[in-house]
JSON list of C-alpha atoms in Angstrom, two decimals:
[
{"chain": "A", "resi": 124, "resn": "UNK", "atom": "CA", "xyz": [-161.31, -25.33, 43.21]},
{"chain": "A", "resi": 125, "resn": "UNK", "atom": "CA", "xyz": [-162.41, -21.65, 44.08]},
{"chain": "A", "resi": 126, "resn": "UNK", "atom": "CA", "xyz": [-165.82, -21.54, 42.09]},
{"chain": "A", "resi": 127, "resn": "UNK", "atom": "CA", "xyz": [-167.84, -22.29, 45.63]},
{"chain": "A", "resi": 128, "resn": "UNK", "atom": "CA", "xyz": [-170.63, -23.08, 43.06]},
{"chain": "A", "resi": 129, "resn": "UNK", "atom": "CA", "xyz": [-168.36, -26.32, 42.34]},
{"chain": "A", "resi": 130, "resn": "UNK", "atom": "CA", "xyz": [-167.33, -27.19, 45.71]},
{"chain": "A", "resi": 131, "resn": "UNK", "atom": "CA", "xyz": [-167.65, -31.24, 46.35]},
{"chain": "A", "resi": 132, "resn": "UNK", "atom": "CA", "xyz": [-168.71, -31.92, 42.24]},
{"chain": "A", "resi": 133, "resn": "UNK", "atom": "CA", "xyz": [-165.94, -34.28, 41.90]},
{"chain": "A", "resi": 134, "resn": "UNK", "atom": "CA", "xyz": [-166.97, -35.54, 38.29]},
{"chain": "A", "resi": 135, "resn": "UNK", "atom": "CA", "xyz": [-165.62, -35.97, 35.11]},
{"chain": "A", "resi": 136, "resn": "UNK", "atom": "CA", "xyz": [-165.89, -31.88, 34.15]},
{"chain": "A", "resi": 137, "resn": "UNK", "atom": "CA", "xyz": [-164.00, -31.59, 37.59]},
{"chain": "A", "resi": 138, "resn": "UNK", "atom": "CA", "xyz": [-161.16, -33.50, 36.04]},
{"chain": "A", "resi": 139, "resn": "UNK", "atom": "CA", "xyz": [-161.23, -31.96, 32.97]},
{"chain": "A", "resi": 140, "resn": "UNK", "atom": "CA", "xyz": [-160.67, -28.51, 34.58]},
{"chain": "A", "resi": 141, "resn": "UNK", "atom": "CA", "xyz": [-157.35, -29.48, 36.45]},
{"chain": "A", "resi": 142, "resn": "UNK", "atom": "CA", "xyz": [-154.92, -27.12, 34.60]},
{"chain": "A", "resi": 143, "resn": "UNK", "atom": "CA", "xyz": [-151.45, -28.97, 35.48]},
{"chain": "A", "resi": 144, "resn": "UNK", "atom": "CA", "xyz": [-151.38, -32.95, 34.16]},
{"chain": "A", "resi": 145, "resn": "UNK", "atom": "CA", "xyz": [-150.00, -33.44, 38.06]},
{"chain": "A", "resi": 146, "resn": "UNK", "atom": "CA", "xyz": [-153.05, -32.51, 39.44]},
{"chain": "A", "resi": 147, "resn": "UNK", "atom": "CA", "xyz": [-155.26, -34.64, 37.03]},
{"chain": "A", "resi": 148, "resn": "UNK", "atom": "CA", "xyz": [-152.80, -37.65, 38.33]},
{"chain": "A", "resi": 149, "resn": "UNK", "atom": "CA", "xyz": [-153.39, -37.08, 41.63]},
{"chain": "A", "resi": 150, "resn": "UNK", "atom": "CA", "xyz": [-157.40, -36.59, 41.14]},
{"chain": "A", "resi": 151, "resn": "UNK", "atom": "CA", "xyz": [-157.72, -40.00, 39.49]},
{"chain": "A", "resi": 152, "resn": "UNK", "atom": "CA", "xyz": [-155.24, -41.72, 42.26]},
{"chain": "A", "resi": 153, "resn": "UNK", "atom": "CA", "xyz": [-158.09, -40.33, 44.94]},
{"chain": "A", "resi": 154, "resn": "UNK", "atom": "CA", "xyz": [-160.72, -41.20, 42.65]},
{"chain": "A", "resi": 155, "resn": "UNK", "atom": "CA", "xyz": [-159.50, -45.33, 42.34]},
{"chain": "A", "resi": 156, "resn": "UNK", "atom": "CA", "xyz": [-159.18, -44.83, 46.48]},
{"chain": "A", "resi": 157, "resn": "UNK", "atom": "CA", "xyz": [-162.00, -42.88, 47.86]},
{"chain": "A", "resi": 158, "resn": "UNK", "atom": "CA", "xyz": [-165.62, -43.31, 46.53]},
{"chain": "A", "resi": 159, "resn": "UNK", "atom": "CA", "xyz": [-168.78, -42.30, 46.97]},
{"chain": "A", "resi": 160, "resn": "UNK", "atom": "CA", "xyz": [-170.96, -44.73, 49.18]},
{"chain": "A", "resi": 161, "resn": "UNK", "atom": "CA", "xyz": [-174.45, -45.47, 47.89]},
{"chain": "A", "resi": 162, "resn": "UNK", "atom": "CA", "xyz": [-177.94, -44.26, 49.56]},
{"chain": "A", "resi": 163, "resn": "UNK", "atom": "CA", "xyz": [-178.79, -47.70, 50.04]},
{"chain": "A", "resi": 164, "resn": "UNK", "atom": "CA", "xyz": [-175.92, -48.96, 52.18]},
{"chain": "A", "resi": 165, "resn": "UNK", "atom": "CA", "xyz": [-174.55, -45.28, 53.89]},
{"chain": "A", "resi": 166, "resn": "UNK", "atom": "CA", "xyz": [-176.84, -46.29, 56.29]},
{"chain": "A", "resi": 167, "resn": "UNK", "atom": "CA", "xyz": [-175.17, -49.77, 57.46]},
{"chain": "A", "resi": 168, "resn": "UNK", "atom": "CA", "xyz": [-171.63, -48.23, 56.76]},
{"chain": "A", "resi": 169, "resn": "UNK", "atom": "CA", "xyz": [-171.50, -45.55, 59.15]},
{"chain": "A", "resi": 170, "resn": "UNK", "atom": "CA", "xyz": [-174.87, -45.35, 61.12]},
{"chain": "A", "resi": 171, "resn": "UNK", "atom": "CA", "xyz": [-174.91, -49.07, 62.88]},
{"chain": "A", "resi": 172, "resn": "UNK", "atom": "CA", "xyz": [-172.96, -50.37, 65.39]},
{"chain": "A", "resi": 173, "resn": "UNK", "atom": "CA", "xyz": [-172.41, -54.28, 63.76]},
{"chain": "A", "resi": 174, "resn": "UNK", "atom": "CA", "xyz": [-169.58, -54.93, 61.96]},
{"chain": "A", "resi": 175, "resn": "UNK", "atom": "CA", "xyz": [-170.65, -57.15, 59.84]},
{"chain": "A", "resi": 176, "resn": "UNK", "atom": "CA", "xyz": [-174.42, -58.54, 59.06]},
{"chain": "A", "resi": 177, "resn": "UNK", "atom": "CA", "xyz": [-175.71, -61.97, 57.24]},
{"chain": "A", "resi": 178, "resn": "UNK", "atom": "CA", "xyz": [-177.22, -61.78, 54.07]},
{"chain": "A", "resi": 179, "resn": "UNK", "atom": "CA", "xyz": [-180.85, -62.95, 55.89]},
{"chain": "A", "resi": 180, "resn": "UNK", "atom": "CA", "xyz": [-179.99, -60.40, 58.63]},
{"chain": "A", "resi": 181, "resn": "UNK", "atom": "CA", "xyz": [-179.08, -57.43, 56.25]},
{"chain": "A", "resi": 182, "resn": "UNK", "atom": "CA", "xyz": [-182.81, -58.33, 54.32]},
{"chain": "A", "resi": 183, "resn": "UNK", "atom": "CA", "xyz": [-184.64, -58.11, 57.78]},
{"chain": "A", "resi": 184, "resn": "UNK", "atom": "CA", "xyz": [-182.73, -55.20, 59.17]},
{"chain": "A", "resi": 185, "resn": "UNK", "atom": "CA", "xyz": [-185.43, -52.76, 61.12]},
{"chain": "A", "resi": 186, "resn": "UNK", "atom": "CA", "xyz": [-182.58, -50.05, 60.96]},
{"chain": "A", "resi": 187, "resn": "UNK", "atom": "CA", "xyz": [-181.85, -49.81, 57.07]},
{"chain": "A", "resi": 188, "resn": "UNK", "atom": "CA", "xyz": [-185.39, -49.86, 56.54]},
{"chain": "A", "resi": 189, "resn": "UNK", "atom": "CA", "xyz": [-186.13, -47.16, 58.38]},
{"chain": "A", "resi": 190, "resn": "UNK", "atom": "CA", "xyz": [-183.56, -45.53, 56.71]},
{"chain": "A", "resi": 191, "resn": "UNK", "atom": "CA", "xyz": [-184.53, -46.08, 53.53]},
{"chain": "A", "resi": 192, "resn": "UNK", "atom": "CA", "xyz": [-188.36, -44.91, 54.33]},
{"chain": "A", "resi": 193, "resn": "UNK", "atom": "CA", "xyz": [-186.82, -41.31, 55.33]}
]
């Protein structure tokens, strides 16, 4: 991954231009592991301090929707 034009496009013409079938392997064993976290909910996964939030809570949360509004 030299081309700094294609730095971070991890998608399916990313796989396609691993060269050695060991590197495609490895590629999808990160891709089944780490994934890209939504717009919606990057928010409540790394920017609040709760742990965990009810269903009614989550709805009501000031926080994600001021999130969302920016």
């Amino acid at each position: 991954m030299k081309d700094p034009n294609n730095l971070g496009a991890f998608d399916g013409q990313y796989f396609e231009r691993r060269k050695r079938p060991v590197g495609r392997l490895l590629f999808w064993l990160r891709s089944l592991v780490i994934q890209d976290v939504p717009p919606g909910t990057a928010h409540c996964e790394f920017g609040c301090r709760k742990l965990e939030c009810s269903r009614e809570l989550w709805d009501t949360c000031q926080n994600r929707l001021d999130a969302a509004k920016r």
